[in-house]
Amino acid sequence: MIEKFEVLRRLQSLTNKINEFKISQERRKQDVQEKKILVENKRIIAENKHKGKLSIQKEIDRKELDIKTNEGEITKYNVQLNSIKTNKEYSALITKIGSKKADMSILEDEVLDTMSRLEVANQEYEKATEGLRNEEKILGDLMVCVDTETKETDNEIEKTKNEQKKYIDLLDEHSLKQYNRLSNIKGGKAVVPVIGNVCGGCSMNVTTQTLNELMGGKDLVFCRSCSRILYLDKNSD
Ligand SMILES: [Zn+2]
């Protein structure tokens, strides 16, 4: 017959196994969460690049409109030149035309300059979009992968729980309660080996009486320092 401490030790080992499965599931969920945040950041970057691009395009449109307005005024002044009466008026108009042409030249230079900036902005936007698409793809793959893993782990947890039931059925209600209470208090470490006369839970020396109980008794033996359930480690001396 399997000894009570051994039943509890196996029960504990299965509980720890389930906890490890759950921790690994949480970790993978965390991976997905982190990737989602990364994708969201990439999306914001791409959106900002898009806004930047549009704003430069607007700047070009405004300047081109200014050029058209200037062209219109120059045409108007040229028509006026035909009906000029005095030399003074004539040279005043010529000066105006000259000034408008100078403005135009500056505007045209500015348009060229802004167009180069637009080209850079377009490239940056393309790059940001591509980066976003890549990360979205990686996230999608990761989610599928984690989903499959989670289902597999859920199955493993279910199997382990069924296995636990076999051991739970072997225990009396009182021992099970004692074990569960200890397991909750001691963070899943309720059953510990005695190695070299030392409790594997609290590292305190166990008394000779406790050792005698462990070697002779059939019932559960508790550490007098930390109250954990003890068993003799067969591998130790
Ligand atoms: Zn102890």
Short mmCIF file of C-alpha atoms and ligand atoms in Angstrom, two decimals:
data_model
loop_
_atom_site.label_atom_id
_atom_site.label_comp_id
_atom_site.label_asym_id
_atom_site.label_seq_id
_atom_site.Cartn_x
_atom_site.Cartn_y
_atom_site.Cartn_z
CA MET A 1 0.00 0.00 0.00
CA ILE A 2 1.19 3.44 -0.87
CA GLU A 3 2.01 5.52 2.19
CA LYS A 4 0.01 8.63 3.00
CA PHE A 5 2.94 11.02 2.73
CA GLU A 6 3.76 9.55 -0.67
CA VAL A 7 0.19 10.13 -1.84
CA LEU A 8 0.45 13.74 -0.64
CA ARG A 9 3.88 14.16 -2.17
CA ARG A 10 2.54 13.05 -5.57
CA LEU A 11 -0.54 15.22 -5.14
CA GLN A 12 1.74 18.17 -4.44
CA SER A 13 3.93 17.38 -7.40
CA LEU A 14 0.86 17.34 -9.66
CA THR A 15 -0.40 20.61 -8.15
CA ASN A 16 2.98 22.19 -8.92
CA LYS A 17 2.82 20.79 -12.43
CA ILE A 18 -0.60 22.41 -12.94
CA ASN A 19 0.72 25.69 -11.57
CA GLU A 20 3.66 25.57 -13.96
CA PHE A 21 1.26 25.02 -16.86
CA LYS A 22 -0.78 28.01 -15.72
CA ILE A 23 2.32 30.17 -15.33
CA SER A 24 3.47 29.26 -18.83
CA GLN A 25 0.00 30.09 -20.20
CA GLU A 26 0.13 33.47 -18.44
CA ARG A 27 3.60 34.13 -19.81
CA ARG A 28 2.43 33.43 -23.36
CA LYS A 29 -0.62 35.67 -22.87
CA GLN A 30 1.83 38.33 -21.72
CA ASP A 31 3.89 37.81 -24.90
CA VAL A 32 0.76 38.47 -26.98
CA GLN A 33 -0.09 41.52 -24.90
CA GLU A 34 3.40 42.96 -25.34
CA LYS A 35 3.28 42.34 -29.09
CA LYS A 36 -0.11 44.06 -29.28
CA ILE A 37 1.35 47.14 -27.59
CA LEU A 38 4.26 47.11 -30.03
CA VAL A 39 1.88 46.88 -33.01
CA GLU A 40 -0.19 49.73 -31.58
CA ASN A 41 2.92 51.89 -31.27
CA LYS A 42 3.91 51.08 -34.85
CA ARG A 43 0.39 52.02 -35.96
CA ILE A 44 0.67 55.39 -34.22
CA ILE A 45 4.06 55.99 -35.86
CA ALA A 46 2.62 55.15 -39.31
CA GLU A 47 -0.38 57.41 -38.71
CA ASN A 48 1.89 60.28 -37.69
CA LYS A 49 4.04 59.76 -40.79
CA HIS A 50 0.86 59.89 -42.85
CA LYS A 51 -0.20 63.14 -41.20
CA GLY A 52 3.28 64.59 -41.78
CA LYS A 53 3.10 63.64 -45.44
CA LEU A 54 -0.34 65.26 -45.87
CA SER A 55 0.79 68.44 -44.16
CA ILE A 56 3.79 68.78 -46.53
CA GLN A 57 1.48 68.14 -49.51
CA LYS A 58 -0.78 70.96 -48.25
CA GLU A 59 2.24 73.25 -47.98
CA ILE A 60 3.06 72.53 -51.63
CA ASP A 61 -0.56 73.16 -52.68
CA ARG A 62 -0.54 76.52 -50.85
CA LYS A 63 2.70 77.60 -52.47
CA GLU A 64 1.50 76.52 -55.92
CA LEU A 65 -1.67 78.54 -55.38
CA ASP A 66 0.49 81.54 -54.43
CA ILE A 67 2.48 81.06 -57.67
CA LYS A 68 -0.77 81.02 -59.69
CA THR A 69 -1.95 84.20 -57.95
CA ASN A 70 1.37 85.86 -58.73
CA GLU A 71 1.20 84.73 -62.35
CA GLY A 72 -2.29 86.22 -62.60
CA GLU A 73 -1.08 89.53 -61.23
CA ILE A 74 1.92 89.62 -63.57
CA THR A 75 -0.43 89.02 -66.55
CA LYS A 76 -2.68 91.79 -65.25
CA TYR A 77 0.28 94.21 -64.93
CA ASN A 78 1.47 93.34 -68.44
CA VAL A 79 -1.98 94.26 -69.82
CA GLN A 80 -1.86 97.52 -67.85
CA LEU A 81 1.52 98.33 -69.45
CA ASN A 82 -0.26 98.80 -72.83
CA SER A 83 -2.44 101.61 -71.53
CA ILE A 84 0.25 103.45 -69.53
CA LYS A 85 0.49 107.21 -70.25
CA THR A 86 3.63 108.39 -68.41
CA ASN A 87 7.18 107.12 -68.02
CA LYS A 88 6.82 107.35 -64.26
CA GLU A 89 3.79 105.07 -64.21
CA TYR A 90 5.57 102.76 -66.64
CA SER A 91 8.68 102.33 -64.51
CA ALA A 92 6.55 101.93 -61.34
CA LEU A 93 4.68 99.05 -62.99
CA ILE A 94 7.91 97.49 -64.26
CA THR A 95 9.25 97.57 -60.68
CA LYS A 96 6.05 95.85 -59.45
CA ILE A 97 6.38 93.17 -62.12
CA GLY A 98 10.04 92.67 -61.19
CA SER A 99 9.14 92.29 -57.54
CA LYS A 100 6.38 89.76 -58.31
CA LYS A 101 8.80 87.77 -60.48
CA ALA A 102 11.32 87.76 -57.62
CA ASP A 103 8.59 86.46 -55.26
CA MET A 104 7.73 83.76 -57.82
CA SER A 105 11.33 82.64 -58.05
CA ILE A 106 11.53 82.30 -54.27
CA LEU A 107 8.21 80.38 -54.22
CA GLU A 108 9.38 78.04 -56.99
CA ASP A 109 12.56 77.29 -55.05
CA GLU A 110 10.48 76.66 -51.97
CA VAL A 111 8.18 74.29 -53.87
CA LEU A 112 11.19 72.30 -55.10
CA ASP A 113 12.56 72.16 -51.59
CA THR A 114 9.20 71.09 -50.13
CA MET A 115 8.86 68.43 -52.83
CA SER A 116 12.16 66.87 -51.73
CA ARG A 117 10.84 66.91 -48.19
CA LEU A 118 7.65 65.24 -49.42
CA GLU A 119 9.69 62.54 -51.09
CA VAL A 120 11.52 61.82 -47.83
CA ALA A 121 8.20 61.88 -45.93
CA ASN A 122 6.71 59.43 -48.46
CA GLN A 123 9.63 57.06 -48.00
CA GLU A 124 9.35 57.28 -44.23
CA TYR A 125 5.61 56.60 -44.44
CA GLU A 126 6.16 53.57 -46.70
CA LYS A 127 8.80 52.25 -44.32
CA ALA A 128 6.58 52.78 -41.27
CA THR A 129 3.65 51.08 -43.02
CA GLU A 130 5.80 48.13 -44.00
CA GLY A 131 7.09 47.89 -40.42
CA LEU A 132 3.51 47.91 -39.17
CA ARG A 133 2.40 45.20 -41.62
CA ASN A 134 5.34 43.00 -40.58
CA GLU A 135 4.54 43.35 -36.90
CA GLU A 136 0.84 42.70 -37.56
CA LYS A 137 1.78 39.51 -39.36
CA ILE A 138 4.06 38.41 -36.50
CA LEU A 139 1.28 39.19 -34.00
CA GLY A 140 -1.25 37.19 -36.02
CA ASP A 141 1.09 34.18 -36.18
CA LEU A 142 1.88 34.50 -32.48
CA MET A 143 -1.81 34.60 -31.56
CA VAL A 144 -2.53 31.44 -33.56
CA CYS A 145 0.47 29.74 -31.97
CA VAL A 146 -0.43 30.79 -28.41
CA ASP A 147 -4.04 29.77 -28.99
CA THR A 148 -2.94 26.26 -30.00
CA GLU A 149 -0.51 26.09 -27.08
CA THR A 150 -3.20 27.21 -24.63
CA LYS A 151 -5.56 24.49 -25.83
CA GLU A 152 -2.81 21.89 -25.50
CA THR A 153 -1.92 23.11 -22.02
CA ASP A 154 -5.60 23.13 -21.02
CA ASN A 155 -5.70 19.45 -22.01
CA GLU A 156 -2.57 18.75 -20.00
CA ILE A 157 -4.07 20.53 -16.98
CA GLU A 158 -7.25 18.49 -17.35
CA LYS A 159 -5.25 15.26 -17.54
CA THR A 160 -3.19 16.24 -14.49
CA LYS A 161 -6.36 17.08 -12.54
CA ASN A 162 -7.76 13.64 -13.34
CA GLU A 163 -4.54 12.09 -12.17
CA GLN A 164 -4.81 14.12 -8.96
CA LYS A 165 -8.29 12.72 -8.36
CA LYS A 166 -6.83 9.22 -8.13
CA TYR A 167 -4.64 10.34 -5.25
CA ILE A 168 -7.34 12.45 -3.61
CA ASP A 169 -9.56 9.34 -3.54
CA LEU A 170 -6.88 7.52 -1.57
CA LEU A 171 -6.90 10.13 1.20
CA ASP A 172 -9.13 10.58 4.21
CA GLU A 173 -10.91 13.90 4.50
CA HIS A 174 -8.85 15.09 7.48
CA SER A 175 -5.44 14.52 5.82
CA LEU A 176 -6.64 16.19 2.64
CA LYS A 177 -7.82 19.23 4.60
CA GLN A 178 -4.51 19.40 6.46
CA TYR A 179 -2.61 19.17 3.23
CA ASN A 180 -4.72 21.81 1.44
CA ARG A 181 -4.44 24.22 4.34
CA LEU A 182 -0.65 23.80 4.52
CA SER A 183 -0.28 24.02 0.77
CA ASN A 184 -2.11 27.35 0.74
CA ILE A 185 0.00 28.78 3.56
CA LYS A 186 3.33 27.41 2.34
CA GLY A 187 2.98 28.36 -1.32
CA GLY A 188 2.52 24.82 -2.63
CA LYS A 189 5.35 23.42 -0.52
CA ALA A 190 3.44 21.45 2.12
CA VAL A 191 5.23 18.10 1.90
CA VAL A 192 9.01 18.25 2.23
CA PRO A 193 11.81 15.72 2.60
CA VAL A 194 14.10 15.44 5.58
CA ILE A 195 17.62 15.51 4.22
CA GLY A 196 20.50 14.91 6.63
CA ASN A 197 18.26 15.48 9.66
CA VAL A 198 17.24 18.86 8.30
CA CYS A 199 13.71 19.86 7.27
CA GLY A 200 13.59 20.56 3.52
CA GLY A 201 11.08 23.34 4.13
CA CYS A 202 12.59 25.49 6.87
CA SER A 203 16.15 24.08 7.05
CA MET A 204 15.86 23.50 10.80
CA ASN A 205 17.18 20.31 12.40
CA VAL A 206 14.45 17.80 13.12
CA THR A 207 14.34 16.24 16.56
CA THR A 208 15.26 12.61 17.23
CA GLN A 209 11.67 12.03 18.21
CA THR A 210 10.48 13.30 14.84
CA LEU A 211 12.99 11.04 13.10
CA ASN A 212 11.75 8.07 15.11
CA GLU A 213 8.18 8.92 14.15
CA LEU A 214 9.21 9.13 10.53
CA MET A 215 10.92 5.75 10.62
CA GLY A 216 8.31 3.94 12.59
CA GLY A 217 4.94 5.54 12.21
CA LYS A 218 2.33 5.16 9.57
CA ASP A 219 0.63 8.49 10.24
CA LEU A 220 1.67 11.92 9.03
CA VAL A 221 4.64 13.56 10.74
CA PHE A 222 4.92 17.33 10.94
CA CYS A 223 7.99 19.55 11.28
CA ARG A 224 8.00 21.07 14.76
CA SER A 225 9.42 24.34 13.38
CA CYS A 226 7.38 25.02 10.24
CA SER A 227 4.50 22.51 10.56
CA ARG A 228 5.10 21.05 7.13
CA ILE A 229 4.46 17.36 6.44
CA LEU A 230 7.78 15.49 6.49
CA TYR A 231 9.03 12.36 4.80
CA LEU A 232 12.40 10.64 4.75
CA ASP A 233 14.25 11.16 1.53
CA LYS A 234 15.28 7.66 0.45
CA ASN A 235 18.22 9.08 -1.50
CA SER A 236 19.79 10.72 1.52
CA ASP A 237 21.69 8.95 4.31
ZN ZN B 1 10.32 22.67 8.84
#
